[in-house]
XYZ file of C-alpha atoms in Angstrom:
572
model
C 106.789 76.489 117.721
C 109.126 79.140 116.332
C 108.559 81.429 119.205
C 109.382 78.710 121.671
C 112.554 77.834 119.837
C 113.750 81.470 119.884
C 113.108 81.656 123.693
C 114.740 78.272 124.330
C 117.942 78.660 126.273
C 121.021 77.820 124.107
C 122.375 74.350 125.042
C 125.907 74.135 126.403
C 127.860 70.935 126.554
C 129.560 72.187 129.748
C 126.127 71.647 131.443
C 126.676 67.878 131.164
C 130.131 67.883 132.796
C 130.436 67.222 136.545
C 133.931 68.770 136.563
C 132.875 71.706 138.726
C 132.111 69.390 141.642
C 135.683 67.929 141.407
C 137.515 71.220 140.908
C 138.554 71.543 144.586
C 139.871 67.987 144.735
C 141.850 68.406 141.480
C 143.225 71.744 142.692
C 144.482 70.479 145.940
C 146.001 67.451 144.285
C 147.753 69.641 141.790
C 149.250 71.907 144.456
C 150.665 68.959 146.415
C 151.956 67.303 143.243
C 153.855 70.380 142.151
C 155.292 70.945 145.638
C 156.413 67.378 145.790
C 157.982 67.943 142.437
C 160.649 70.026 144.261
C 161.899 66.919 146.136
C 164.259 65.773 143.504
C 165.915 69.177 142.654
C 166.330 70.044 146.290
C 167.744 66.603 147.136
C 170.399 66.885 144.355
C 171.342 70.314 145.786
C 171.936 68.745 149.127
C 173.798 65.720 147.665
C 176.315 67.751 145.638
C 176.784 70.620 148.095
C 176.640 68.915 151.514
C 176.569 65.188 151.509
C 179.392 64.476 149.073
C 181.804 67.069 150.428
C 181.100 65.883 153.966
C 180.734 62.173 153.176
C 177.624 62.095 155.357
C 176.198 58.593 154.687
C 173.532 58.887 157.400
C 172.121 62.056 155.933
C 172.202 60.342 152.532
C 169.892 57.528 153.843
C 167.465 59.876 155.459
C 167.315 62.072 152.332
C 166.895 59.010 150.065
C 164.023 57.807 152.341
C 162.359 61.220 152.219
C 162.711 61.421 148.389
C 161.269 57.941 147.964
C 158.324 58.827 150.205
C 157.695 61.980 148.160
C 157.848 59.974 144.859
C 155.339 57.423 146.311
C 152.971 60.188 147.469
C 153.352 61.898 144.004
C 152.377 58.682 142.256
C 149.310 58.260 144.488
C 148.167 61.783 143.888
C 148.758 61.476 140.193
C 146.734 58.317 140.104
C 143.997 60.130 142.062
C 143.756 62.953 139.582
C 143.615 60.471 136.657
C 140.895 58.534 138.469
C 138.814 61.695 138.940
C 139.176 62.934 135.361
C 138.559 59.419 134.034
C 135.304 59.073 135.952
C 134.207 62.675 135.003
C 134.937 61.913 131.401
C 132.978 58.679 131.494
C 129.884 60.337 133.024
C 130.158 63.212 130.462
C 130.259 60.852 127.522
C 127.278 58.895 128.797
C 125.227 62.049 129.418
C 126.266 63.746 126.194
C 125.746 60.608 124.157
C 122.270 60.045 125.469
C 121.411 63.777 125.152
C 122.734 63.845 121.516
C 120.714 60.826 120.453
C 117.609 62.149 122.194
C 117.919 65.367 120.282
C 118.428 63.594 116.970
C 115.356 61.397 117.512
C 113.314 64.351 118.728
C 114.152 66.417 115.701
C 111.573 66.644 112.913
C 112.081 64.552 109.814
C 112.408 67.614 107.590
C 115.183 69.042 109.825
C 116.910 65.765 110.209
C 117.097 65.131 106.449
C 118.660 68.444 105.551
C 121.918 66.838 106.175
C 123.139 63.357 105.338
C 123.287 60.477 107.783
C 127.050 60.447 107.501
C 127.225 63.976 108.876
C 125.143 62.884 111.955
C 127.213 59.848 112.358
C 130.429 61.841 112.250
C 128.983 64.257 114.816
C 128.086 61.415 117.216
C 131.709 60.186 116.706
C 133.043 63.488 117.975
C 132.065 62.491 121.527
C 135.392 60.801 122.156
C 137.462 63.863 121.294
C 135.165 66.265 123.300
C 135.191 63.999 126.319
C 138.919 64.569 127.046
C 138.478 68.250 127.468
C 135.256 68.142 129.473
C 136.910 65.455 131.647
C 139.475 68.023 132.854
C 142.685 67.283 130.915
C 142.945 70.913 129.861
C 142.053 72.012 133.425
C 144.939 69.988 134.891
C 147.350 71.697 132.466
C 146.011 75.090 133.418
C 146.422 74.194 137.163
C 149.982 73.196 136.542
C 150.966 76.277 134.549
C 151.272 78.731 137.502
C 153.961 76.392 139.102
C 156.256 77.043 136.090
C 156.630 80.561 137.660
C 157.527 78.928 140.980
C 160.221 76.718 139.298
C 161.615 79.737 137.373
C 161.750 81.823 140.560
C 163.788 79.142 142.267
C 166.094 79.052 139.224
C 166.477 82.741 139.486
C 167.176 82.469 143.273
C 169.876 79.929 142.827
C 171.273 80.816 139.448
C 170.646 84.551 139.141
C 170.823 85.493 135.541
C 170.630 81.898 134.490
C 166.857 82.169 134.687
C 166.947 84.293 131.467
C 167.852 81.237 129.528
C 164.682 79.127 130.173
C 162.410 82.253 129.965
C 163.646 82.957 126.473
C 163.194 79.346 125.418
C 159.813 79.165 126.919
C 158.655 82.255 125.049
C 160.020 80.809 121.727
C 158.411 77.507 122.562
C 155.003 79.116 123.212
C 155.116 81.121 119.899
C 155.989 77.947 118.002
C 153.090 76.128 119.651
C 150.609 78.824 118.620
C 151.744 78.690 115.030
C 151.569 74.893 114.905
C 148.107 74.969 116.391
C 146.769 77.246 113.701
C 147.977 75.142 110.894
C 146.814 71.914 112.586
C 143.253 73.384 112.974
C 143.076 73.984 109.266
C 144.334 70.532 108.419
C 141.816 68.947 110.763
C 138.893 70.922 109.285
C 139.830 69.779 105.837
C 140.154 66.134 106.972
C 136.633 66.241 108.691
C 135.029 67.702 105.535
C 136.468 64.778 103.519
C 135.370 62.248 106.107
C 131.781 63.628 105.886
C 131.636 63.066 102.194
C 133.136 59.600 102.543
C 130.705 58.510 105.283
C 127.697 59.859 103.336
C 128.807 57.872 100.228
C 129.260 54.635 102.262
C 125.806 54.845 103.772
C 124.247 55.619 100.302
C 125.984 52.668 98.694
C 125.278 50.193 101.488
C 121.650 51.316 101.732
C 121.228 50.844 97.961
C 123.309 47.680 97.726
C 120.516 45.801 95.877
C 120.438 48.539 93.145
C 124.236 48.513 92.896
C 124.162 44.749 92.270
C 121.178 44.914 89.915
C 122.815 47.516 87.659
C 126.336 46.094 87.964
C 127.655 49.356 89.463
C 130.259 47.821 91.663
C 133.296 48.970 89.706
C 131.935 52.576 89.420
C 131.177 52.727 93.087
C 134.694 51.489 93.956
C 136.294 54.143 91.723
C 134.202 56.915 93.313
C 135.156 55.616 96.707
C 138.827 55.589 95.784
C 138.675 59.352 94.894
C 136.904 60.086 98.199
C 139.418 57.893 100.161
C 142.292 59.663 98.377
C 141.149 62.925 99.734
C 140.721 61.478 103.252
C 144.244 59.982 103.086
C 145.708 63.295 102.113
C 143.893 64.970 105.023
C 145.083 62.318 107.550
C 148.636 62.628 106.204
C 148.639 66.410 106.656
C 147.248 66.085 110.150
C 149.864 63.502 110.989
C 152.630 65.770 109.687
C 151.414 68.730 111.768
C 151.053 66.562 114.814
C 154.564 65.289 114.254
C 155.787 68.888 114.069
C 154.385 69.552 117.526
C 156.181 66.481 119.005
C 159.395 67.436 117.312
C 159.242 71.024 118.558
C 158.470 69.798 122.009
C 161.404 67.421 122.080
C 163.691 69.938 120.468
C 163.067 72.685 123.097
C 163.254 70.162 125.947
C 166.724 69.095 125.024
C 167.757 72.613 124.124
C 166.675 73.797 127.568
C 168.904 71.144 129.327
C 171.929 71.883 127.083
C 171.566 75.617 127.477
C 171.155 75.486 131.256
C 174.242 73.215 131.464
C 176.287 75.440 129.194
C 175.491 78.823 130.647
C 175.334 77.379 134.186
C 178.752 75.908 133.844
C 180.217 79.374 133.112
C 178.519 80.639 136.247
C 179.874 77.834 138.364
C 183.308 78.516 136.973
C 183.010 82.135 137.951
C 182.082 80.947 141.484
C 178.583 82.485 141.508
C 176.845 79.148 141.865
C 177.647 75.653 143.170
C 177.614 72.416 141.303
C 174.597 71.317 143.289
C 172.840 74.532 142.365
C 173.464 73.819 138.719
C 172.096 70.314 139.013
C 169.066 71.652 140.813
C 168.545 74.433 138.178
C 168.722 71.848 135.373
C 165.886 69.808 136.962
C 163.845 72.910 137.844
C 164.041 74.282 134.326
C 162.917 70.885 133.077
C 159.981 71.032 135.533
C 159.174 74.507 134.266
C 159.172 73.215 130.730
C 156.905 70.279 131.460
C 153.662 72.300 131.876
C 154.437 74.100 128.647
C 155.040 70.801 126.911
C 151.669 69.536 128.226
C 150.153 72.808 127.154
C 151.492 72.245 123.583
C 149.873 68.752 123.523
C 146.646 70.258 124.855
C 146.821 73.119 122.311
C 147.277 70.792 119.376
C 144.455 68.562 120.632
C 142.528 71.666 121.416
C 142.198 72.241 117.613
C 140.508 68.934 117.201
C 138.416 69.623 120.304
C 137.128 72.943 118.967
C 136.081 71.400 115.620
C 134.654 68.348 117.337
C 132.694 70.491 119.843
C 131.296 72.544 116.982
C 130.221 69.405 115.212
C 128.589 67.908 118.321
C 127.000 71.231 118.970
C 125.435 70.971 115.522
C 123.263 68.108 116.844
C 121.868 70.294 119.742
C 121.285 73.132 117.289
C 118.818 70.897 115.432
C 115.298 72.282 115.859
C 113.172 70.151 118.146
C 110.023 68.772 116.572
C 107.911 70.373 119.348
C 108.579 72.169 122.676
C 109.037 70.085 125.772
C 106.214 69.690 128.215
C 103.314 69.149 125.809
C 100.552 66.958 127.205
C 99.713 63.425 125.842
C 96.652 63.299 123.583
C 93.693 61.535 125.302
C 92.169 58.484 123.603
C 90.868 59.601 120.219
C 87.658 58.565 118.425
C 89.121 58.814 114.947
C 87.854 61.953 113.199
C 90.699 63.342 111.054
C 90.710 66.735 109.260
C 93.125 68.771 107.259
C 92.490 72.496 106.956
C 94.183 74.235 103.953
C 97.324 72.232 104.456
C 100.376 73.022 102.362
C 103.792 71.427 102.750
C 107.203 71.754 101.204
C 110.671 70.392 102.221
C 112.463 73.692 101.957
C 111.812 77.430 101.615
C 112.924 77.565 97.950
C 111.339 74.219 96.922
C 107.865 73.823 95.389
C 104.891 72.783 97.465
C 104.423 68.986 97.584
C 100.985 69.440 99.173
C 99.051 72.579 98.127
C 96.103 73.767 100.108
C 94.702 70.333 100.797
C 91.519 70.141 102.809
C 89.663 67.027 103.807
C 87.373 65.822 106.572
C 87.249 62.161 107.441
C 84.619 60.994 109.911
C 85.091 58.450 112.677
C 85.072 54.946 111.158
C 85.067 56.146 107.533
C 87.298 54.518 104.917
C 88.673 56.693 102.121
C 91.126 55.941 99.301
C 93.622 58.318 97.730
C 94.978 57.775 94.256
C 97.864 59.520 92.434
C 100.699 58.916 90.155
C 104.304 58.225 91.219
C 105.865 61.257 92.859
C 102.487 62.975 93.412
C 103.125 63.246 97.177
C 100.878 60.501 98.526
C 103.442 59.318 101.159
C 104.162 62.874 102.148
C 100.485 63.456 102.596
C 100.011 60.506 104.888
C 103.152 61.491 106.828
C 101.651 64.972 107.355
C 98.463 63.306 108.475
C 100.239 61.306 111.110
C 102.018 64.419 112.398
C 105.496 63.155 111.543
C 105.856 66.158 109.105
C 104.607 69.490 110.216
C 102.509 71.451 107.699
C 104.242 74.550 106.218
C 100.714 76.119 106.227
C 97.415 74.899 107.714
C 96.399 72.526 110.438
C 95.932 68.732 110.999
C 93.068 68.064 113.455
C 92.162 64.995 115.323
C 88.683 64.951 116.971
C 88.768 68.748 116.351
C 92.078 69.284 118.180
C 95.279 70.501 116.460
C 97.920 67.659 116.835
C 100.605 70.247 117.348
C 99.222 70.883 120.838
C 100.040 67.345 121.922
C 103.129 65.155 122.436
C 104.027 63.721 118.983
C 104.754 60.182 120.299
C 101.324 59.969 121.890
C 99.693 61.101 118.649
C 101.482 58.468 116.573
C 100.600 55.734 119.009
C 96.927 56.224 117.912
C 97.584 56.990 114.309
C 99.306 54.075 112.649
C 101.314 54.491 109.401
C 101.765 51.338 107.321
C 104.702 52.013 105.026
C 105.453 50.499 101.659
C 108.656 48.848 103.016
C 109.034 48.353 106.756
C 112.435 48.257 108.458
C 113.420 45.664 111.048
C 115.698 46.389 113.902
C 118.274 44.070 115.469
C 116.501 41.891 117.823
C 113.876 39.013 117.746
C 110.617 39.020 115.717
C 108.609 39.473 118.933
C 110.796 42.388 119.995
C 110.371 44.098 116.541
C 106.504 43.786 116.824
C 106.489 45.133 120.467
C 109.300 47.617 119.764
C 111.167 46.129 122.715
C 108.253 46.616 125.217
C 107.735 43.377 127.051
C 104.295 44.478 128.277
C 103.000 44.207 124.724
C 104.062 40.548 124.207
C 100.596 39.032 124.470
C 99.040 41.722 122.290
C 101.834 41.192 119.714
C 101.225 37.564 119.362
C 97.504 38.196 118.914
C 98.216 40.853 116.290
C 100.655 38.588 114.483
C 97.936 35.932 114.315
C 95.534 38.388 112.527
C 98.097 38.753 109.758
C 98.979 35.108 109.483
C 102.464 35.473 111.065
C 101.763 32.813 113.677
C 101.559 30.144 110.951
C 104.931 31.378 109.541
C 106.707 31.669 112.825
C 105.484 28.116 113.829
C 107.749 26.746 111.144
C 110.811 28.407 112.676
C 112.887 26.561 115.289
C 113.064 29.646 117.628
C 109.518 30.811 116.912
C 108.967 34.475 117.877
C 112.484 34.495 119.420
C 114.042 34.181 115.901
C 116.723 36.878 115.419
C 116.040 39.452 112.668
C 117.453 42.795 111.555
C 120.876 43.604 110.147
C 123.270 40.760 110.290
C 123.861 37.136 109.403
C 120.572 35.967 110.983
C 118.423 38.153 108.754
C 117.314 35.681 106.158
C 113.527 36.297 106.211
C 111.614 36.822 102.909
C 110.747 40.393 102.172
C 107.002 39.736 102.495
C 107.431 38.332 106.013
C 109.465 41.362 106.999
C 106.627 43.591 105.734
C 104.053 41.723 107.772
C 106.186 42.050 110.850
C 106.451 45.826 110.234
C 102.675 46.075 109.784
C 101.992 44.163 112.973
C 104.328 46.658 114.790
C 102.236 49.487 113.546
C 99.016 47.848 114.664
C 100.138 46.577 118.050
C 99.023 49.821 119.785
C 95.438 49.289 118.686
C 95.376 52.575 116.709
C 92.038 54.353 115.912
C 93.330 55.751 112.630
C 95.203 53.637 110.070
C 97.132 55.255 107.188
C 97.774 52.547 104.565
C 100.599 53.498 102.196
C 100.590 50.619 99.532
C 101.785 48.485 102.470
C 100.901 45.275 100.592
C 103.107 45.781 97.571
C 105.926 43.680 99.009
C 103.651 41.036 100.566
C 103.012 37.582 99.091
C 99.507 36.563 98.099
C 98.793 34.775 101.480
C 99.907 37.803 103.511
C 97.845 40.018 101.256
C 94.719 38.019 101.838
C 95.214 38.199 105.655
C 95.796 41.988 105.446
C 92.753 42.627 103.321
C 90.581 40.584 105.711
C 91.939 42.683 108.600
C 91.061 45.888 106.732
C 87.549 44.665 106.009
C 87.040 43.871 109.634
C 88.503 47.202 110.691
C 86.256 49.150 108.365
C 83.549 51.015 110.415
C 85.448 50.464 113.627
C 88.594 52.438 112.772
C 89.256 55.346 110.429
C 91.026 54.052 107.357
C 93.011 56.051 104.696
C 94.059 53.763 101.879
C 96.678 54.636 99.319
C 96.627 51.772 96.881
C 96.521 51.194 93.086
C 94.503 47.924 93.453
C 90.842 48.299 92.462
C 89.710 45.572 94.826
C 90.961 47.668 97.822
C 89.737 50.933 96.330
C 86.259 49.492 96.262
C 86.361 49.213 100.071
C 86.448 52.987 100.342
C 83.368 55.137 101.133
C 84.996 58.052 99.175
C 87.889 58.274 96.767
C 90.193 61.357 96.222
C 92.728 62.031 93.538
C 95.957 63.785 94.488
C 97.387 65.794 91.597
C 99.730 68.728 91.680
C 99.601 68.707 95.445
C 95.782 69.134 95.475
C 93.102 66.736 96.791
C 90.045 66.375 94.453
C 87.038 64.161 95.425
C 85.830 61.728 92.784
C 82.136 61.519 91.908
C 80.312 58.829 93.864
C 80.299 55.468 92.082
C 77.141 54.163 90.695
C 76.161 50.461 91.364
C 77.156 48.256 88.451
C 74.940 45.335 89.435
C 72.289 44.381 92.026
C 73.618 43.563 95.502
C 72.594 39.981 95.120
C 74.916 39.511 92.181
C 77.777 41.332 93.931
C 77.384 39.032 96.956
C 78.174 35.932 94.818
C 81.892 36.793 94.493
C 82.166 39.146 97.426
C 83.700 36.643 99.720
C 86.749 36.168 97.626
C 89.638 38.297 98.950
């Protein structure tokens, strides 16, 4: 897998943008927009120098008509550019959002959990900032910038040395913009770091709300959040100040340009080297030349946010894929499961959770694994299912390494029954089928095996009852767990990994689950992690997990004749 990752072509967000296909249209529109922008300065030149001195009303009407037509066409072209960039941005956000979530979900659990959920959430939230630039807003500014030279050339043609004034101001404006952009980038970076800590804290508190309530920790959590929020507020305040600096500088240079042109130009007019109409035209042309620079300042200040947001979003695509693309789906398995010298740890500098574990489980066999809290039982089952990749060793199904197959197809046939299942927003039926309508009939049948049909029958909306996060989620914990177990079994798995899945289930549900396991024994491969002696007795073999190592127990000797065992054997 490492070799494939190294050979994998680095992902670029620009690959998701369709801006290249619209470049010609945007370029043509920009040329016409900037040429039409000359209509107003040239019309003022004619009004002051020819129409007013000659009192030519007819020419005035024709000129006004032409200017209005130019303004109308300019508005149409401007709308067209906005439409194109808006559509390009929408398509980019859709593609990038789907690609980012796909990469997150296709990342291995160990890679995903190296950073908090708040970091991933903040990275996904960067899409809105990145969209603006990949939609073409920066490109439009770049296309407009060369026309500043055209406007300045016309100022020089009509005003001579007057052109020096806007050139000096434009250079000063550009240097100020660069300085502001640098300080703004540092402020945004500090704010984003504070946001990451705040989001992680919120997710942790809301995820553990029951513990917070149980230990009366509300006041402490609020105080901790106040400190985090204070850092965020300071960051937002600094960013707001730096952004306000950019607006102030832009406004200052815009007004200074008009005043300077008027002042210096007036002296030139008095000397007779330029007409009044030329001065009016030069004022508008200088303003036109300043406009792309002002847009560039806005883009430059937002560019600082874009760079940081792009780096954050790129962090999602830098996550290591669980497996290379293009692996085949695993064929229908029989159920033989093996681990060959498997070791696993969550980080290079962390101790081994599983240490050289080897086991061979035959098709239809039932084994039990016992161990104390924190001994790594859940990690062991997760490695068996293939959700965690062994640091050393191999996991084999029917003699084949599971790493050679698509992970989703492997997990479809190896069910993991967790201690506490999670329900997603939807209906009971959708949670069992995982939103696959073709499994509706199988889901109802599976629910019946766990006694869920009797529970659902008492609900007004039956299997269409809403569950998940929200106001409708009022189901008892035991019912939620049964729904989660039914979801794991709906694919008719050949191997079932039972991770104390009955700890949260009521006695009725526990009886249904135990009956299902007894019926499944011999027909499916069962791996049971449970502290209950009644379920351990179902196992053909029992293993102890201690210090990361699997040790088989000695075979049990019969305690009584089979006839005596049969007297109470029917009791769940």
